[in-house]
Coordinates of C-alpha atoms in Angstrom, one line a residue:
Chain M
X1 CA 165.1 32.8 92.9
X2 CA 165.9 36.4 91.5
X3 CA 162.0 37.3 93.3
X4 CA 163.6 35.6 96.5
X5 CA 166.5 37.9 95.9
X6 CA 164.7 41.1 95.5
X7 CA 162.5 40.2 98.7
X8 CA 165.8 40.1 100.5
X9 CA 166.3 43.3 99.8
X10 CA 163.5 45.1 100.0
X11 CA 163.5 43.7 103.3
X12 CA 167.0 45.1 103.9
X13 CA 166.0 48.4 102.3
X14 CA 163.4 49.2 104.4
X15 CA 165.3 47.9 107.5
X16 CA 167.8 50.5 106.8
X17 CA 165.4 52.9 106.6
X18 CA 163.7 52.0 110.3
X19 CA 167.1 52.2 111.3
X20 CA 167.9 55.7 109.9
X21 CA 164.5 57.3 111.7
X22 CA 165.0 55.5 114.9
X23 CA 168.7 57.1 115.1
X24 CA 166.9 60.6 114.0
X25 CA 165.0 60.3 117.2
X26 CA 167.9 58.7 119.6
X27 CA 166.9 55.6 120.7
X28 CA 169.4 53.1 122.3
X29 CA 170.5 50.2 119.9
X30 CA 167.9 47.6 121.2
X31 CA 165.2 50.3 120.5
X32 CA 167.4 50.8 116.6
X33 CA 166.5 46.8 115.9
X34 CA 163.4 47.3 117.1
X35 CA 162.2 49.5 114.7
X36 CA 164.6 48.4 111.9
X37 CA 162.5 44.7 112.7
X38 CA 158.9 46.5 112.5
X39 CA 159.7 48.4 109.7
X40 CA 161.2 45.9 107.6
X41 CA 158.4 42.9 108.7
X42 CA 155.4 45.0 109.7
X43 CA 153.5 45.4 106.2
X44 CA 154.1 41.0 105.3
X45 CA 152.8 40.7 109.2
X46 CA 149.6 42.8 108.7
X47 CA 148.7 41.0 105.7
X48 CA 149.3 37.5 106.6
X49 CA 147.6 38.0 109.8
X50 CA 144.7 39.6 108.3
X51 CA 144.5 36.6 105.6
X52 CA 145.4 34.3 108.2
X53 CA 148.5 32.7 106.2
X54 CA 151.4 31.7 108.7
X55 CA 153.1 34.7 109.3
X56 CA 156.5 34.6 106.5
X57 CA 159.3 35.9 108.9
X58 CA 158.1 32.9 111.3
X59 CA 158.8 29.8 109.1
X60 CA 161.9 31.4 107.7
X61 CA 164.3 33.5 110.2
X62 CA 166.9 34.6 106.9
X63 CA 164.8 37.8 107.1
X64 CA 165.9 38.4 110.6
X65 CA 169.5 37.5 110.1
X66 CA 168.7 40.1 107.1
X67 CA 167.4 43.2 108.8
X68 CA 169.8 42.7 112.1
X69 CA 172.6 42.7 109.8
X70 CA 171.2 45.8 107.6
X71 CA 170.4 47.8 110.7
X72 CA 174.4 47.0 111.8
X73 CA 175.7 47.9 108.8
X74 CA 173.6 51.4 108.9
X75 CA 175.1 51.8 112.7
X76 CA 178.5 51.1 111.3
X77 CA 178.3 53.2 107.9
X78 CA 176.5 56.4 109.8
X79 CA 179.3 56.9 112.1
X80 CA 182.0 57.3 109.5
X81 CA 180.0 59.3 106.4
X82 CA 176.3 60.9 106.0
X83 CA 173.6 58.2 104.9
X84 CA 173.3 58.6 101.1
X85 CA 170.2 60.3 100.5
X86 CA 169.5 59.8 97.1
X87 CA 170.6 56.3 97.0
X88 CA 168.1 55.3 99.8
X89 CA 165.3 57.1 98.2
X90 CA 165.6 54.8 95.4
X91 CA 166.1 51.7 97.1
X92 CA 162.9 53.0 99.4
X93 CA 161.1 53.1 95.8
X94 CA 162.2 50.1 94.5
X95 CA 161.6 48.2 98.0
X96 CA 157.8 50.2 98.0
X97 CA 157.6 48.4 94.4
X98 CA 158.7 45.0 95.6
X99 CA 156.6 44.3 98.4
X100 CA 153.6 46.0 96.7
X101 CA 153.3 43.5 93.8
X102 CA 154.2 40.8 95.7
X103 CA 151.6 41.4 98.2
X104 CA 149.2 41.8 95.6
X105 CA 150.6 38.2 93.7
X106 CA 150.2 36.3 97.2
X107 CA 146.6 37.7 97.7
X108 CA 146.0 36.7 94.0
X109 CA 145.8 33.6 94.4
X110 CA 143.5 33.3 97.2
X111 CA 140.9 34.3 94.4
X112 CA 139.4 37.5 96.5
X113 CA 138.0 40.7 94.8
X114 CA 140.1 43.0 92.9
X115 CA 139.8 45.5 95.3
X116 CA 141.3 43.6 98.1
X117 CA 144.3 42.5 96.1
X118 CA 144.5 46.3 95.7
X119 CA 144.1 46.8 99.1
X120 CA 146.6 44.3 100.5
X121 CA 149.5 45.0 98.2
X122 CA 149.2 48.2 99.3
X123 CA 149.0 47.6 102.6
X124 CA 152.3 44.8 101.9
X125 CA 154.3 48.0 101.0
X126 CA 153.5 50.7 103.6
X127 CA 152.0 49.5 106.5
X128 CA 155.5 48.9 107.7
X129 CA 156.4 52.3 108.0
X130 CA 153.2 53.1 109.6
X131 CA 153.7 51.2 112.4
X132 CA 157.7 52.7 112.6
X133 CA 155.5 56.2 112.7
X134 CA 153.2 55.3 115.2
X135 CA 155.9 54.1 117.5
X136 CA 157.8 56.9 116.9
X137 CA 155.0 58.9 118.0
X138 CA 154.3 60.6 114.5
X139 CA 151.5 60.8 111.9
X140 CA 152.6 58.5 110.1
X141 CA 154.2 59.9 106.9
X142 CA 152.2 58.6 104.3
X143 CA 149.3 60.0 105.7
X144 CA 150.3 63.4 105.6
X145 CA 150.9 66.0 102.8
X146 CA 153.8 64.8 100.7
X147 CA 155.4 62.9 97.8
X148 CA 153.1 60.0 96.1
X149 CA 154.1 57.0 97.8
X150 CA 150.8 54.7 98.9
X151 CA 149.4 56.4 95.6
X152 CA 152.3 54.7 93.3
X153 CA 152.0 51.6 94.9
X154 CA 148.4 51.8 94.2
X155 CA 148.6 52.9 90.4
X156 CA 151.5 50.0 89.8
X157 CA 149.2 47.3 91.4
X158 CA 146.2 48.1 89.2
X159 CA 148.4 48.1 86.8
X160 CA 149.7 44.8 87.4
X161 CA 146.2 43.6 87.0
X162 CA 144.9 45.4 84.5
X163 CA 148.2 44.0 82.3
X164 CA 147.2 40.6 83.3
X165 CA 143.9 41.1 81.9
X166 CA 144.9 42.3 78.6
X167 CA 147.1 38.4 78.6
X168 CA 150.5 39.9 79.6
X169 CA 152.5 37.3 81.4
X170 CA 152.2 37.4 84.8
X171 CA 155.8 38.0 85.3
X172 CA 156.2 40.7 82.8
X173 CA 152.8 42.4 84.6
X174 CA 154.6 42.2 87.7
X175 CA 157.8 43.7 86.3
X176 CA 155.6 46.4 85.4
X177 CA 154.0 47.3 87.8
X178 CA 157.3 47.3 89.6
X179 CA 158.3 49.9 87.0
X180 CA 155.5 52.2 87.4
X181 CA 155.4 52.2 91.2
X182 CA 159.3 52.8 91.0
X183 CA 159.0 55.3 88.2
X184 CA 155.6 57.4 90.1
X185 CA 157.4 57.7 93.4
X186 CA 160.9 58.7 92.2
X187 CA 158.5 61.5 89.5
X188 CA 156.9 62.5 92.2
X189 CA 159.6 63.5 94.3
X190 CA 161.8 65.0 91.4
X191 CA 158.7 67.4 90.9
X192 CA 157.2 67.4 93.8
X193 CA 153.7 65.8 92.9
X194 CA 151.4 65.3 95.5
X195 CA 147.6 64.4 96.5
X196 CA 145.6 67.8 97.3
X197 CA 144.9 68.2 100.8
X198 CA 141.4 67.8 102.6
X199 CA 141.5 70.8 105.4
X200 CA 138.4 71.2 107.7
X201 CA 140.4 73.9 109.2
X202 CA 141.5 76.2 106.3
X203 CA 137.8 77.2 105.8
X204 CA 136.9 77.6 109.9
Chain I
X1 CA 150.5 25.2 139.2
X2 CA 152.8 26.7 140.3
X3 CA 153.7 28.1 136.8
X4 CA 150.0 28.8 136.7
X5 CA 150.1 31.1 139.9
X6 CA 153.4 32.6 138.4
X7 CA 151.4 33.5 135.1
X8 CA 148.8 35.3 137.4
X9 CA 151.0 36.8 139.5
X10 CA 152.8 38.3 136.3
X11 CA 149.5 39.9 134.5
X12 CA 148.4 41.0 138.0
X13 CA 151.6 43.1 138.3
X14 CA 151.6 44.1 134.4
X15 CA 147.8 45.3 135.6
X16 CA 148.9 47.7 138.2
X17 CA 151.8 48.8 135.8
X18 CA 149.2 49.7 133.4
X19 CA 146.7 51.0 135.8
X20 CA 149.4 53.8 137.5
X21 CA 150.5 55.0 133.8
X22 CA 146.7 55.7 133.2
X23 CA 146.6 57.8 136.3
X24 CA 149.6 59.6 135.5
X25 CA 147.8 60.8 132.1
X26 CA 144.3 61.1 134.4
X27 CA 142.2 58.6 132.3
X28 CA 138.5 58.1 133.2
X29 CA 138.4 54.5 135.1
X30 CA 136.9 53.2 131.9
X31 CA 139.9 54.5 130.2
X32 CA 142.6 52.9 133.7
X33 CA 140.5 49.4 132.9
X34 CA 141.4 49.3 128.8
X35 CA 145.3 50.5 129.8
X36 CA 145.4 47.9 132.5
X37 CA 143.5 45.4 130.2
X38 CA 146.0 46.1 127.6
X39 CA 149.4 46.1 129.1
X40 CA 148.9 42.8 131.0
X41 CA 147.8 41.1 128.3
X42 CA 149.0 42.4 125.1
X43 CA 152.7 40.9 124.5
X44 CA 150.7 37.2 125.2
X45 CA 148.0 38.4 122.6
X46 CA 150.9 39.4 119.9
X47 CA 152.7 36.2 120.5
X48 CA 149.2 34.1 119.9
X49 CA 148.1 36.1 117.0
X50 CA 151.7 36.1 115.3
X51 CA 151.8 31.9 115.8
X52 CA 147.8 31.2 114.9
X53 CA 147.5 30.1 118.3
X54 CA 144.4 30.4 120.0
X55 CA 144.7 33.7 122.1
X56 CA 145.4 32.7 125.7
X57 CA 142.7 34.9 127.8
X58 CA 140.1 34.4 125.2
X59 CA 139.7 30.8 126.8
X60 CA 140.5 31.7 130.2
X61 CA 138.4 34.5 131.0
X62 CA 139.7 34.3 135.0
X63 CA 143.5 36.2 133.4
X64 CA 140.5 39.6 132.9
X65 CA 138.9 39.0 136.3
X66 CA 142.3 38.8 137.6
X67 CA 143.5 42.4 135.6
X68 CA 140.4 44.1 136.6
X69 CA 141.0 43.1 140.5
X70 CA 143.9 44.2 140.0
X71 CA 143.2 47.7 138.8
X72 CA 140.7 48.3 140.9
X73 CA 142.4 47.7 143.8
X74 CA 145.6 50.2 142.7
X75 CA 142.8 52.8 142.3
X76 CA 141.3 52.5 146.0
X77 CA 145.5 51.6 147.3
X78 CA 146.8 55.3 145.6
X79 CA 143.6 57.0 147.0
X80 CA 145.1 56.2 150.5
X81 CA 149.0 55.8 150.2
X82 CA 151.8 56.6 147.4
X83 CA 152.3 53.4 145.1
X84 CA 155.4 51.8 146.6
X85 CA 158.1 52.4 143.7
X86 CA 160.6 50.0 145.1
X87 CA 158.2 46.7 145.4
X88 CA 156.4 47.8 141.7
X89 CA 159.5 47.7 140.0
X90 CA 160.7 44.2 141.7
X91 CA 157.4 42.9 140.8
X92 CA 157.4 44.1 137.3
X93 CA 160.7 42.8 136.8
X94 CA 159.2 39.1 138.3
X95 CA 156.6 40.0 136.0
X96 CA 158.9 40.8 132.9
X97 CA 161.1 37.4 133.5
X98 CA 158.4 35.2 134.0
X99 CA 156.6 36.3 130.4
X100 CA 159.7 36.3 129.0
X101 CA 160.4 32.5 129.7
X102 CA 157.1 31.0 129.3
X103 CA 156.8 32.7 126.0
X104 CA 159.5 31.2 125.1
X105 CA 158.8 28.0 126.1
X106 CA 155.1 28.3 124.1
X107 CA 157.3 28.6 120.9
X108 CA 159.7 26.3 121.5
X109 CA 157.4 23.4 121.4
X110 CA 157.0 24.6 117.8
X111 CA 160.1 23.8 116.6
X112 CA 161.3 26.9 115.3
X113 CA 164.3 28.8 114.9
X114 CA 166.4 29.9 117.9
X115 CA 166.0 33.7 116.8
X116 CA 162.3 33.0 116.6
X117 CA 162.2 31.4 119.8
X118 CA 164.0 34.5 121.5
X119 CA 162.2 37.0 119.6
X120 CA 158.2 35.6 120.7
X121 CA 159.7 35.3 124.3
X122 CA 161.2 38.9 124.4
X123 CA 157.6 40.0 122.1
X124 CA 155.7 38.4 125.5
X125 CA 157.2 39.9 127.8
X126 CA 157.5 43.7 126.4
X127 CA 155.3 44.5 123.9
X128 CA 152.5 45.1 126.4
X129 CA 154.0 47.8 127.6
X130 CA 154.7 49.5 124.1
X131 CA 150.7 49.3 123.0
X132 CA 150.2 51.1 126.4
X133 CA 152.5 53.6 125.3
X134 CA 151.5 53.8 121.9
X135 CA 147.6 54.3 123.3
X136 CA 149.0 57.0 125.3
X137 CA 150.9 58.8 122.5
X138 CA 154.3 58.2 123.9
X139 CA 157.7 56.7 122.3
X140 CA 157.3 53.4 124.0
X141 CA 159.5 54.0 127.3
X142 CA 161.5 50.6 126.1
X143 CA 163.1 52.1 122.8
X144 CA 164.0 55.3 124.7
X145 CA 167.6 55.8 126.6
X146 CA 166.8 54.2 130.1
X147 CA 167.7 50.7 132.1
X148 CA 167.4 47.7 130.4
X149 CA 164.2 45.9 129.5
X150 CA 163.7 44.0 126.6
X151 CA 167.6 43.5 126.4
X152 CA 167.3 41.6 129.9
X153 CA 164.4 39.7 128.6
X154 CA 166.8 38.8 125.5
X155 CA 169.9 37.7 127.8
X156 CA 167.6 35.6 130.2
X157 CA 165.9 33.8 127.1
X158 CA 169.5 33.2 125.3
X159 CA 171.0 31.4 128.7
X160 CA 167.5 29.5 129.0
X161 CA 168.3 28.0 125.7
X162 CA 172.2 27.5 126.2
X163 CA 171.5 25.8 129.5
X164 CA 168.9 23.7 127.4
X165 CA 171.7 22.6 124.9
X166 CA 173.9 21.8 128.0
X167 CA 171.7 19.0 129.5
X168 CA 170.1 21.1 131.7
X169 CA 166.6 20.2 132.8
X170 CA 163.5 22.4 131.3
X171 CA 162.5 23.8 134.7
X172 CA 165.6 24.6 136.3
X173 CA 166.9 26.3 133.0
X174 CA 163.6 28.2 132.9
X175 CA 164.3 29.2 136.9
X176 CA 167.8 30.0 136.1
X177 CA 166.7 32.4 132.9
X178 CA 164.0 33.8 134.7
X179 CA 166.4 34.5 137.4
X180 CA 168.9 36.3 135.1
X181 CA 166.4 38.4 133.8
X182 CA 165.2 39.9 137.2
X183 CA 168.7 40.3 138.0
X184 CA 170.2 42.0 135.1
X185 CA 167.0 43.7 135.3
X186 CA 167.2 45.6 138.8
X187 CA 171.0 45.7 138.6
X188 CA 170.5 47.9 135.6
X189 CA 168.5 49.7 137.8
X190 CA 170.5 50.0 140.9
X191 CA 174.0 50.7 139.0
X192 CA 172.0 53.2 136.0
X193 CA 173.2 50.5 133.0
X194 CA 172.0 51.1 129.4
X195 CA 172.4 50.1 126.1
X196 CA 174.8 52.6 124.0
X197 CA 172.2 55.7 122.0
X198 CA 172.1 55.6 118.3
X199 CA 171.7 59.5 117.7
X200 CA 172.0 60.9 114.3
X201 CA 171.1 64.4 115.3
X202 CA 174.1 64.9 117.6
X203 CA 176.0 64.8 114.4
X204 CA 174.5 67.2 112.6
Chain E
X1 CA 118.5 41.0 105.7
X2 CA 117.6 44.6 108.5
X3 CA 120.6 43.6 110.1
X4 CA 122.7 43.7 107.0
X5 CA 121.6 47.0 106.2
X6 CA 122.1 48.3 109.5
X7 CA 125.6 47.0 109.4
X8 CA 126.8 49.1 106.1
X9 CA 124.5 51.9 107.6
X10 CA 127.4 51.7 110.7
X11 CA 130.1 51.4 108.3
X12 CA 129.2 53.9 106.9
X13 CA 128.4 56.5 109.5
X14 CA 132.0 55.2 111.3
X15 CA 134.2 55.9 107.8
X16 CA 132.4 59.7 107.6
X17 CA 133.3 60.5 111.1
X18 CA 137.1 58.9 110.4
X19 CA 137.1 61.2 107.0
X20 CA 136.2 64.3 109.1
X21 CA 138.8 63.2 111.6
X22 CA 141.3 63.5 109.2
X23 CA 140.4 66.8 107.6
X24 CA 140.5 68.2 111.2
X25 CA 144.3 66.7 110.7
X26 CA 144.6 68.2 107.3
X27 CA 145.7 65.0 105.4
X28 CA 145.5 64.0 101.9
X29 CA 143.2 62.1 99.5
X30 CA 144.6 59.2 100.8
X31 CA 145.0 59.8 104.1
X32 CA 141.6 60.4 104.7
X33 CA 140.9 57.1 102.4
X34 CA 143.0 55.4 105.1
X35 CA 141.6 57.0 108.1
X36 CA 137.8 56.1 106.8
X37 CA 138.5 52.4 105.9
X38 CA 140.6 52.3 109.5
X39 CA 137.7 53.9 111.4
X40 CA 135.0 52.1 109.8
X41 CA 136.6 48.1 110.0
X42 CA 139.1 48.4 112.4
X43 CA 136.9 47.5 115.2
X44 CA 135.1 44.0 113.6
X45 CA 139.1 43.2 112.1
X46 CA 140.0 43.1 115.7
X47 CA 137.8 40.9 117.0
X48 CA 138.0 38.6 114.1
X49 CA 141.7 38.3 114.1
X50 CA 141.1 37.5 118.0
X51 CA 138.7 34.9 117.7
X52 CA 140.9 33.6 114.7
X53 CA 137.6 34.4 112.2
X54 CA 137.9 34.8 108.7
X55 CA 137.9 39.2 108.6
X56 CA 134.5 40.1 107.3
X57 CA 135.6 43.0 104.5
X58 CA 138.0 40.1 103.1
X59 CA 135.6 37.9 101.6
X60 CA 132.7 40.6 101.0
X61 CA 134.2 44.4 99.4
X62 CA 131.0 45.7 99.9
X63 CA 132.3 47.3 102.8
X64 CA 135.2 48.7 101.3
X65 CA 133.1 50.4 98.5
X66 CA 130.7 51.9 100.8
X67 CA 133.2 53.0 102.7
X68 CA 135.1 54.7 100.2
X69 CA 131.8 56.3 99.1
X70 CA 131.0 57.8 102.0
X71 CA 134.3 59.3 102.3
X72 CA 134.2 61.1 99.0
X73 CA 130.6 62.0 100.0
X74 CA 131.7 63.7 102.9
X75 CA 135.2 65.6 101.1
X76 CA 132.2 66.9 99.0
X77 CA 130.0 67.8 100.9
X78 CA 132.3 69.6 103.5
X79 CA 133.3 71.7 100.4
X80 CA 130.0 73.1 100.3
X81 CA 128.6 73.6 104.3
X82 CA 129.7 72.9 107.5
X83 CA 128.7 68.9 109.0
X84 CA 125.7 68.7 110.6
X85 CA 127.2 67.8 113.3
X86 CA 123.7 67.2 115.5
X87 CA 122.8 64.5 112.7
X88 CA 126.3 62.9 112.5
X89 CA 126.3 62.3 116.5
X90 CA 122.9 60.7 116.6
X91 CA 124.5 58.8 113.7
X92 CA 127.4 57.5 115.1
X93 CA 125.6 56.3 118.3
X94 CA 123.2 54.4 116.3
X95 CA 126.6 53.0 114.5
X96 CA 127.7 52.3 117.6
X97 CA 125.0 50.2 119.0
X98 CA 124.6 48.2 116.4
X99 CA 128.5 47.1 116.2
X100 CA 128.3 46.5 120.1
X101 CA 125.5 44.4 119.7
X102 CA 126.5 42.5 116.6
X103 CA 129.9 41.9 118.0
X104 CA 128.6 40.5 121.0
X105 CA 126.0 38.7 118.9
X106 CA 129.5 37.0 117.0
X107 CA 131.1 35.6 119.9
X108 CA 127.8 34.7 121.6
X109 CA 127.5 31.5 119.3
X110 CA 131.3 30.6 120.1
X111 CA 130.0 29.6 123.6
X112 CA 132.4 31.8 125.5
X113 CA 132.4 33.2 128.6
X114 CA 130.1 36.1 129.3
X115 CA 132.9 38.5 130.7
X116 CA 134.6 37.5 126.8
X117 CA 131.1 38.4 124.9
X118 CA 130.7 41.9 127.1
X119 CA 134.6 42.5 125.8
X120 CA 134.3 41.7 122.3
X121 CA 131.5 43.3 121.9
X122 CA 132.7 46.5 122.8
X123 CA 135.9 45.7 121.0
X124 CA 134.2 45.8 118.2
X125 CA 132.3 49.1 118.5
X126 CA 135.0 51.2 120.0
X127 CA 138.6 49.9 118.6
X128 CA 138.5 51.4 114.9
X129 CA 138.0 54.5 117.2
X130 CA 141.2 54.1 119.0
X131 CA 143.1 52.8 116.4
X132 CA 142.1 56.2 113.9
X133 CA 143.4 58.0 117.0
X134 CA 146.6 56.6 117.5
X135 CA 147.3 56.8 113.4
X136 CA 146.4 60.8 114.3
X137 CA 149.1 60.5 117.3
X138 CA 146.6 61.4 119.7
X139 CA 145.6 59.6 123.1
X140 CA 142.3 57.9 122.0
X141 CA 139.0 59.9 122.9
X142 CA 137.3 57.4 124.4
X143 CA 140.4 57.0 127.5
X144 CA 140.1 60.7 128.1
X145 CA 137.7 62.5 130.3
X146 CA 134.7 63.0 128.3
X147 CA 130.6 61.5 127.6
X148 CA 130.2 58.0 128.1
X149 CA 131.0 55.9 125.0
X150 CA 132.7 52.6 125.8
X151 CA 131.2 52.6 128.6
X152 CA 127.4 52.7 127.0
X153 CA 128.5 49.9 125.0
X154 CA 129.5 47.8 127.7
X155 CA 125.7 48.7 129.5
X156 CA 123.7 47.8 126.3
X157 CA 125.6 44.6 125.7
X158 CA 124.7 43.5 129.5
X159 CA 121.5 44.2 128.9
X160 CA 121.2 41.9 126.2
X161 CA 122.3 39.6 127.7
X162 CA 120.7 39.8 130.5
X163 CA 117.0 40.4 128.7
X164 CA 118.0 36.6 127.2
X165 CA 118.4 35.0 130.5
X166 CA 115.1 36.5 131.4
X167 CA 113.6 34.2 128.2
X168 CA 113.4 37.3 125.6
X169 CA 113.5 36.3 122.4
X170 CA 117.2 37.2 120.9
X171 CA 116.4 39.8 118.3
X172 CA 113.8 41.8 120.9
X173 CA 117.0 41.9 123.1
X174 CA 119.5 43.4 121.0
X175 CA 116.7 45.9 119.6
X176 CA 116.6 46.9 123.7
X177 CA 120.1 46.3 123.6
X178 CA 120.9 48.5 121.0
X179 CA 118.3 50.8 122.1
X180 CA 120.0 51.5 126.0
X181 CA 123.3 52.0 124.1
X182 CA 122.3 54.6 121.6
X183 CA 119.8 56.6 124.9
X184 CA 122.8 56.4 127.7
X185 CA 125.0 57.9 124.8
X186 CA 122.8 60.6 123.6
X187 CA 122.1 61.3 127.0
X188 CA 125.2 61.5 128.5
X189 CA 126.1 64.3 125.4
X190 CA 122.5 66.4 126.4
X191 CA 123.7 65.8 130.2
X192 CA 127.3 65.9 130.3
X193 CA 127.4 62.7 132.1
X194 CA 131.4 61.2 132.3
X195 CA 132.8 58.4 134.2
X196 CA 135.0 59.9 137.4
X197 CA 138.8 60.3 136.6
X198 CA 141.4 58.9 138.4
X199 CA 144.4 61.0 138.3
X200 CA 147.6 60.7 140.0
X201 CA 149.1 63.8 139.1
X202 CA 146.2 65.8 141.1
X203 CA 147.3 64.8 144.8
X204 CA 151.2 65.0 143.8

């Protein structure tokens, strides 16, 4: 129930955040759902498509209701007051954390390789806003130099797993991992830590 | 049959769409047969893979013969004469309503939820357009400012299912939404109607 | 067990180019990571998710860790001299040949049409291409003008299937196969050979 809960909203997190970079580049308010929809659904899509589990949003439309709702509210709140920075960079972190474990738990217990359970949380918690990006037109953020974001989710998942095979619970593990994803991103934007960068061009 | 010839007629005119918007980025013809490909059957392919359904052109080959026809003959018509703008955009519009509803009607026999239901029908009929876009590194044109699109799509699906709830029977409803969709569509058009923007830069 | 080989030899090759790709784009560790992996499976995920397969780096992470050995092969090596870039296109059209034929070789046994085994085929050579492009926000190489890629594919995988009509035996005909796709390409980069453009902009 509370894991139901903080599905909810990371869902509702990261539709607010679609919502935010569609109104960044003007796009009418069908175009604002749109991308509040991808954002929000896109990384649970990839996966169960690639896994070929029905597809979650499809058996159970709350998550629509959900993101429509959050992307309103964003619509609404934006036009009176500045979105709150800092408290959407923390929800981002704790959404990123959600979906990344919980990815990671559903692939689990398919009983695949370690590095696909790595691979799919991952993908779980960012794909989303890679497919905002590409829509958008952009790099997509993650890809480029910045903040730790695919990294924490990365690090918290092997975590996760690495917990579970020292006998933690799995629920403590995945409340964890949660933690460390949550804690890396937020670390790594208070002191600006970051990946180096391969450049072909700075040596041509 | 008819329905059949409908379908046809509908990724016929998606083909041409697809096969002008290569031209205007000057494509090789290798390049105008994947856009063409792409945008006529894409939104059907999205719906298919989202539901587990078998993917509609995979069994049919005759829907590719149809596209690359279709292509080819826009490449030898705009070698001779401008591509009539007025008769494209009534025919994508046909085109537009006619996905719309019969993706619609694919999911309804599923017994989903309404939103579901409007969202695979609206995902049918547009989102072949948006990977053409996407391949050619533009913000898909239906999330920009402009007429409405998908939002006709959404208003023609919505009435096919009140009409539906009203006693109305399957194929006229499906006519009647399918005829609200080409008219809201080329009203928008003829009259310049559009969705409100969602800007957050014109505020800062 | 030669097929096998050849198949993480392709992988391979395809997730070095995607790693140079994205140095060209100046992305981080992880980006190029993401770019390799996307590069090297994105074709084969493609065509599995059409056919409604089971993805073929799910159940066997093999791929994945040659993969992401050949991307930290090439950040290192790229430290020290320039890529040979001779060697890496001979590479890549060998890589290509072999997923065009192997693809094709996939759908064969599903008893589809022949229009469907030419399409998947290529599919599965080209797409991981196009989709490492549009993650760089570029139009896809293989649309624009430029040597013959795609359509090399398409000519190898007709000749193999053509060679079987004519009673050769199956792996003699995708050697051939193979063989026309990797010459047409190679010589299409000595020759400068390009399919014609068709561009509307030119006459307007």
């Amino acid at each position: 129930m509370i894991l139901y809960l903080l599905d909810l909203l990371g869902v509702a997190v990261f539709a607010v955040s679609g919502a935010l970079a569609a109104g960044r580049k003007s796009l009418d308010l069908l175009g604002v759902a749109a991308i509040a929809i991808v954002t929000a659904i896109g990384g649970g899509t990839l996966r169960d498509v690639l896994l070929d589990n029905p597809v979650f949003w499809i058996q159970n439309p709350i998550y629509l209701v959900v993101i429509l709702s959050s992307a309103a509210l964003t619509l609404i709140y934006t036009r009176f007051r500045q979105p709150p920075a800092k408290a959407l960079l923390i929800a981002d972190a704790l959404g990123l954390s959600f979906f990344a474990i919980s990815g990671a738990q559903g692939v689990e217990q398919a009983d695949l390789s370690r590095i696909i359970v790595v691979l799919m949380g991952t993908i779980t918690g960012v794909a989303g806003g890679v497919i905002r990006d590409v829509l958008l037109a952009e790099i997509p953020l993650i890809l480029r130099r910045g903040n730790l974001y695919a990294t924490a989710a990365i690090a918290g998942i092997i975590m996760y797993l690495i917990l579970q095979q020292f006998g933690i619970v799995r629920t403590v593990a995945a409340l964890l991992g949660m933690g460390t994803i949550t804690a890396l991103r937020l670390a790594s934007i208070v002191w600006g830590l970051s990946l180096p960068v391969f450049s072909l061009q700075d040596r041509q």
